Amino acid sequence: MGQFGTGHGITVPPGKKRIDVADRPNAEIDRFTPAGKYIDTVKTPPGSFPCDIDYEGCFGVIGSLNHPDKTKGAPVYLFPRGDKIVSTILPKEELGLEKFMHIHNATMRTIDGKIYLIVQAWNSG
């Protein structure tokens, strides 16, 4: 933990003095102080290859390149600030979005009291 396989997305959470870095092959989000000192790690399921993390209100969201079951489209993980994943969204299977095999980024926005999830897919070729 705190050592990258592939450091990918970098996020500074709102209101925090912290830098969060997605580490794809290690299936984790590593957290550091602004000076680079390791703080802790949020684990995602092995094989999920998290690409980035974003925060909105009391929630965090992680877009992943792969589903641990490679026959399925990639997940988006949702968690409260407590950092334990509480929901998995599968855009390909659950929403019928066939081209969403790999998720590259996910973000949320609150508009008129409703939270909207915005997801970007990436597919090779």
Coordinates of N, CA and C in Angstrom, one line a residue:
M1 N 0.8 -1.2 0.0 CA 0.0 0.0 0.0 C 0.9 1.2 0.0
G2 N 0.5 2.2 -0.8 CA 1.3 3.4 -0.9 C 2.3 3.4 -2.0
Q3 N 2.5 2.2 -2.6 CA 3.4 2.0 -3.7 C 2.5 1.7 -4.9
F4 N 2.8 2.4 -6.0 CA 1.9 2.2 -7.2 C 2.3 1.1 -8.1
G5 N 1.3 0.4 -8.7 CA 1.6 -0.5 -9.8 C 1.5 0.4 -11.0
T6 N 0.4 1.2 -11.1 CA 0.1 2.2 -12.1 C -0.7 3.3 -11.5
G7 N 0.0 4.4 -11.1 CA -0.8 5.5 -10.6 C -1.6 6.1 -11.7
H8 N -2.9 6.3 -11.5 CA -3.7 6.8 -12.6 C -4.4 8.1 -12.3
G9 N -5.6 8.1 -11.9 CA -6.3 9.3 -11.6 C -5.9 10.0 -10.3
I10 N -5.8 11.3 -10.3 CA -5.4 12.0 -9.1 C -6.5 13.0 -8.7
T11 N -6.9 12.9 -7.4 CA -8.0 13.8 -7.0 C -7.6 14.4 -5.6
V12 N -8.0 15.7 -5.5 CA -7.9 16.4 -4.2 C -9.3 16.5 -3.7
P13 N -9.7 15.8 -2.7 CA -11.1 15.8 -2.2 C -11.5 17.2 -1.7
P14 N -12.7 17.7 -2.0 CA -13.1 19.0 -1.5 C -13.0 19.1 0.0
G15 N -12.5 20.2 0.5 CA -12.4 20.4 1.9 C -11.4 19.5 2.7
K16 N -10.6 18.8 1.9 CA -9.6 17.9 2.6 C -8.2 18.4 2.2
K17 N -7.2 18.2 3.1 CA -5.8 18.4 2.7 C -5.2 17.0 2.5
R18 N -5.6 16.5 1.3 CA -5.2 15.1 1.0 C -5.2 15.0 -0.5
I19 N -4.4 14.0 -1.0 CA -4.3 13.7 -2.4 C -4.7 12.2 -2.5
D20 N -5.7 11.9 -3.3 CA -6.1 10.5 -3.6 C -5.6 10.1 -5.0
V21 N -5.0 8.9 -5.0 CA -4.5 8.4 -6.3 C -5.0 7.0 -6.6
A22 N -5.6 6.8 -7.7 CA -6.1 5.5 -8.1 C -4.9 4.7 -8.6
D23 N -4.8 3.5 -8.0 CA -3.7 2.5 -8.4 C -4.4 1.3 -9.1
R24 N -4.4 1.3 -10.4 CA -5.2 0.3 -11.1 C -4.8 -1.1 -10.8
P25 N -3.6 -1.6 -11.1 CA -3.4 -3.0 -10.9 C -3.5 -3.5 -9.4
N26 N -3.3 -2.6 -8.5 CA -3.4 -3.0 -7.1 C -4.8 -2.8 -6.5
A27 N -5.7 -2.4 -7.4 CA -7.2 -2.3 -7.0 C -7.4 -1.5 -5.7
E28 N -6.8 -0.2 -5.7 CA -6.9 0.6 -4.5 C -6.8 2.0 -4.9
I29 N -7.2 2.8 -3.9 CA -7.1 4.3 -3.9 C -6.1 4.6 -2.7
D30 N -4.9 5.1 -3.0 CA -4.0 5.4 -2.0 C -4.1 6.9 -1.7
R31 N -4.0 7.2 -0.4 CA -4.2 8.6 0.0 C -2.9 9.1 0.7
F32 N -2.6 10.4 0.4 CA -1.3 11.0 0.8 C -1.6 12.4 1.3
T33 N -0.7 12.9 2.1 CA -0.7 14.3 2.5 C -0.2 15.1 1.3
P34 N -0.4 16.4 1.3 CA 0.1 17.3 0.2 C 1.6 17.2 0.1
A35 N 2.3 16.8 1.2 CA 3.8 16.7 1.1 C 4.2 15.3 0.6
G36 N 3.2 14.4 0.4 CA 3.5 13.1 -0.2 C 3.6 11.9 0.9
K37 N 3.3 12.2 2.1 CA 3.3 11.1 3.1 C 2.1 10.3 3.0
Y38 N 2.3 8.9 3.0 CA 1.2 8.0 2.9 C 0.3 8.1 4.1
I39 N -1.1 8.1 3.9 CA -2.0 8.1 4.9 C -2.7 6.8 5.1
D40 N -3.5 6.4 4.0 CA -4.2 5.1 4.1 C -4.6 4.7 2.7
T41 N -5.4 3.6 2.6 CA -5.8 3.0 1.4 C -7.2 2.6 1.4
V42 N -8.0 2.8 0.3 CA -9.3 2.3 0.1 C -9.2 1.2 -0.9
K43 N -9.6 0.0 -0.5 CA -9.5 -1.2 -1.4 C -10.7 -1.3 -2.3
T44 N -10.5 -1.7 -3.5 CA -11.6 -2.1 -4.4 C -11.5 -3.6 -4.7
P45 N -12.5 -4.2 -5.2 CA -12.4 -5.7 -5.5 C -11.2 -6.0 -6.4
P46 N -10.4 -7.0 -6.1 CA -9.3 -7.4 -6.9 C -9.7 -7.6 -8.4
G47 N -8.8 -7.0 -9.3 CA -9.1 -7.1 -10.7 C -10.0 -6.0 -11.2
S48 N -10.4 -5.1 -10.4 CA -11.3 -4.0 -10.9 C -10.6 -2.9 -11.6
F49 N -9.3 -2.7 -11.3 CA -8.5 -1.6 -12.0 C -9.2 -0.3 -11.9
P50 N -9.3 0.3 -10.7 CA -9.9 1.6 -10.5 C -9.1 2.7 -11.3
C51 N -9.8 3.5 -12.0 CA -9.1 4.6 -12.8 C -9.1 5.9 -12.2
D52 N -10.1 6.2 -11.4 CA -10.1 7.5 -10.7 C -11.2 7.5 -9.6
I53 N -11.1 8.6 -8.8 CA -12.1 8.7 -7.7 C -12.6 10.2 -7.7
D54 N -13.8 10.4 -7.4 CA -14.4 11.7 -7.3 C -15.3 11.7 -6.1
Y55 N -15.6 12.9 -5.6 CA -16.4 13.1 -4.4 C -17.5 14.2 -4.7
E56 N -18.7 13.9 -4.1 CA -19.8 14.9 -4.2 C -20.6 14.8 -2.9
G57 N -20.7 15.9 -2.2 CA -21.4 15.8 -0.9 C -20.8 14.8 0.0
C58 N -21.6 13.9 0.5 CA -21.1 12.8 1.4 C -20.7 11.5 0.7
F59 N -20.6 11.5 -0.6 CA -20.4 10.3 -1.3 C -19.1 10.4 -2.2
G60 N -18.5 9.2 -2.4 CA -17.4 9.1 -3.3 C -17.8 8.1 -4.4
V61 N -17.2 8.2 -5.6 CA -17.5 7.3 -6.7 C -16.1 7.0 -7.3
I62 N -16.0 5.7 -7.7 CA -14.8 5.2 -8.4 C -15.2 4.5 -9.7
G63 N -14.7 5.0 -10.8 CA -14.9 4.3 -12.1 C -13.7 3.3 -12.3
S64 N -14.1 2.1 -12.7 CA -13.1 1.0 -12.9 C -13.0 0.6 -14.3
L65 N -11.8 0.2 -14.7 CA -11.5 -0.2 -16.1 C -12.1 -1.6 -16.3
N66 N -12.1 -2.5 -15.3 CA -12.6 -3.8 -15.5 C -13.5 -4.3 -14.4
H67 N -14.3 -5.2 -14.7 CA -15.1 -6.0 -13.7 C -14.2 -7.1 -13.3
P68 N -14.2 -7.5 -12.0 CA -13.4 -8.7 -11.6 C -13.7 -9.9 -12.4
D69 N -15.0 -10.0 -12.9 CA -15.4 -11.1 -13.8 C -15.3 -10.5 -15.2
K70 N -14.2 -10.8 -15.9 CA -13.9 -10.2 -17.2 C -15.0 -10.3 -18.3
T71 N -16.0 -11.1 -18.1 CA -17.1 -11.3 -19.0 C -18.1 -10.2 -18.9
K72 N -18.0 -9.4 -17.8 CA -19.0 -8.3 -17.5 C -18.4 -7.0 -17.8
G73 N -19.3 -6.0 -18.0 CA -18.8 -4.6 -18.1 C -18.3 -4.1 -16.8
A74 N -17.5 -3.1 -16.9 CA -16.8 -2.5 -15.7 C -17.8 -1.9 -14.8
P75 N -17.5 -1.9 -13.5 CA -18.4 -1.3 -12.5 C -18.0 0.1 -12.1
V76 N -19.0 0.8 -11.5 CA -18.8 2.0 -10.8 C -19.1 1.7 -9.4
Y77 N -18.2 2.1 -8.5 CA -18.4 1.8 -7.1 C -18.8 3.1 -6.4
L78 N -19.8 3.0 -5.5 CA -20.3 4.2 -4.8 C -20.1 3.9 -3.3
F79 N -19.6 4.9 -2.5 CA -19.4 4.7 -1.1 C -19.6 6.0 -0.4
P80 N -20.1 6.0 0.9 CA -20.2 7.2 1.7 C -18.8 7.5 2.2
R81 N -18.6 8.7 2.8 CA -17.3 9.1 3.3 C -16.6 8.1 4.2
G82 N -17.4 7.1 4.7 CA -16.8 6.1 5.5 C -15.9 5.1 4.8
D83 N -15.9 5.2 3.4 CA -14.9 4.5 2.6 C -15.2 3.0 2.4
K84 N -16.3 2.5 2.8 CA -16.7 1.1 2.5 C -17.7 1.2 1.3
I85 N -17.4 0.4 0.3 CA -18.2 0.4 -0.9 C -19.6 -0.1 -0.5
V86 N -20.6 0.6 -0.8 CA -22.0 0.3 -0.5 C -22.9 -0.1 -1.7
S87 N -22.4 0.3 -2.9 CA -23.2 0.0 -4.1 C -22.3 -0.2 -5.3
T88 N -22.7 -1.1 -6.1 CA -21.9 -1.3 -7.4 C -22.9 -1.1 -8.5
I89 N -22.6 -0.3 -9.5 CA -23.4 0.0 -10.6 C -22.7 -0.5 -11.8
L90 N -23.5 -1.3 -12.6 CA -23.0 -1.9 -13.8 C -23.7 -1.3 -15.1
P91 N -23.2 -0.2 -15.6 CA -23.9 0.4 -16.7 C -24.2 -0.5 -17.9
K92 N -23.3 -1.4 -18.3 CA -23.5 -2.2 -19.4 C -24.7 -3.2 -19.2
E93 N -24.6 -3.9 -18.1 CA -25.6 -4.9 -17.8 C -26.9 -4.3 -17.3
E94 N -26.8 -3.4 -16.3 CA -28.0 -2.9 -15.7 C -28.8 -1.8 -16.5
L95 N -28.0 -1.0 -17.3 CA -28.6 0.1 -18.0 C -28.7 -0.2 -19.6
G96 N -28.1 -1.4 -20.0 CA -28.1 -1.7 -21.4 C -27.2 -0.9 -22.3
L97 N -26.2 -0.3 -21.7 CA -25.2 0.5 -22.4 C -24.1 -0.4 -22.9
E98 N -24.3 -1.0 -24.1 CA -23.4 -2.1 -24.6 C -21.9 -1.6 -24.7
K99 N -21.6 -0.4 -25.0 CA -20.3 0.1 -25.2 C -19.5 0.4 -23.9
F100 N -20.2 0.2 -22.8 CA -19.6 0.5 -21.5 C -18.9 -0.8 -20.9
M101 N -18.0 -1.3 -21.7 CA -17.2 -2.5 -21.2 C -16.1 -2.0 -20.2
H102 N -15.5 -0.8 -20.4 CA -14.5 -0.3 -19.6 C -14.9 1.1 -19.2
I103 N -14.9 1.4 -17.9 CA -15.2 2.7 -17.4 C -13.9 3.4 -17.1
H104 N -13.7 4.7 -17.6 CA -12.5 5.4 -17.4 C -12.6 6.4 -16.4
N105 N -13.8 7.1 -16.3 CA -14.0 8.1 -15.3 C -15.5 8.1 -14.9
A106 N -15.7 8.5 -13.6 CA -17.0 8.7 -13.1 C -17.0 9.9 -12.2
T107 N -18.1 10.6 -12.2 CA -18.2 11.8 -11.3 C -19.7 12.0 -11.0
M108 N -19.9 12.8 -10.0 CA -21.3 13.0 -9.6 C -21.5 14.5 -9.5
R109 N -22.7 15.0 -9.7 CA -23.1 16.4 -9.5 C -24.4 16.4 -8.9
T110 N -24.6 17.4 -7.9 CA -25.9 17.6 -7.3 C -26.6 18.8 -7.9
I111 N -27.8 18.6 -8.5 CA -28.6 19.6 -9.1 C -30.0 19.5 -8.5
D112 N -30.4 20.7 -8.0 CA -31.7 20.7 -7.4 C -32.0 19.6 -6.4
G113 N -31.0 19.3 -5.6 CA -31.1 18.3 -4.5 C -31.0 16.8 -5.0
K114 N -30.8 16.6 -6.3 CA -30.7 15.2 -6.9 C -29.2 15.0 -7.2
I115 N -28.7 13.8 -7.0 CA -27.4 13.5 -7.3 C -27.4 12.7 -8.7
Y116 N -26.6 13.3 -9.6 CA -26.5 12.6 -10.9 C -25.1 12.0 -11.1
L117 N -25.1 10.8 -11.6 CA -23.9 10.1 -11.9 C -23.5 10.3 -13.4
I118 N -22.3 10.7 -13.7 CA -21.8 10.9 -15.0 C -20.7 9.9 -15.2
V119 N -20.8 9.1 -16.3 CA -19.8 8.0 -16.5 C -19.2 8.1 -17.9
Q120 N -17.9 8.0 -18.0 CA -17.3 7.9 -19.3 C -16.7 6.5 -19.6
A121 N -17.1 6.0 -20.7 CA -16.6 4.7 -21.1 C -15.4 4.8 -22.0
W122 N -14.5 3.8 -22.0 CA -13.4 3.7 -22.9 C -13.3 2.3 -23.4
N123 N -13.1 2.1 -24.7 CA -13.0 0.8 -25.3 C -11.8 0.8 -26.3
S124 N -10.9 -0.2 -26.2 CA -9.8 -0.2 -27.1 C -10.2 -0.3 -28.5
G125 N -9.4 0.3 -29.4 CA -9.7 0.3 -30.8 C -10.7 1.3 -31.2

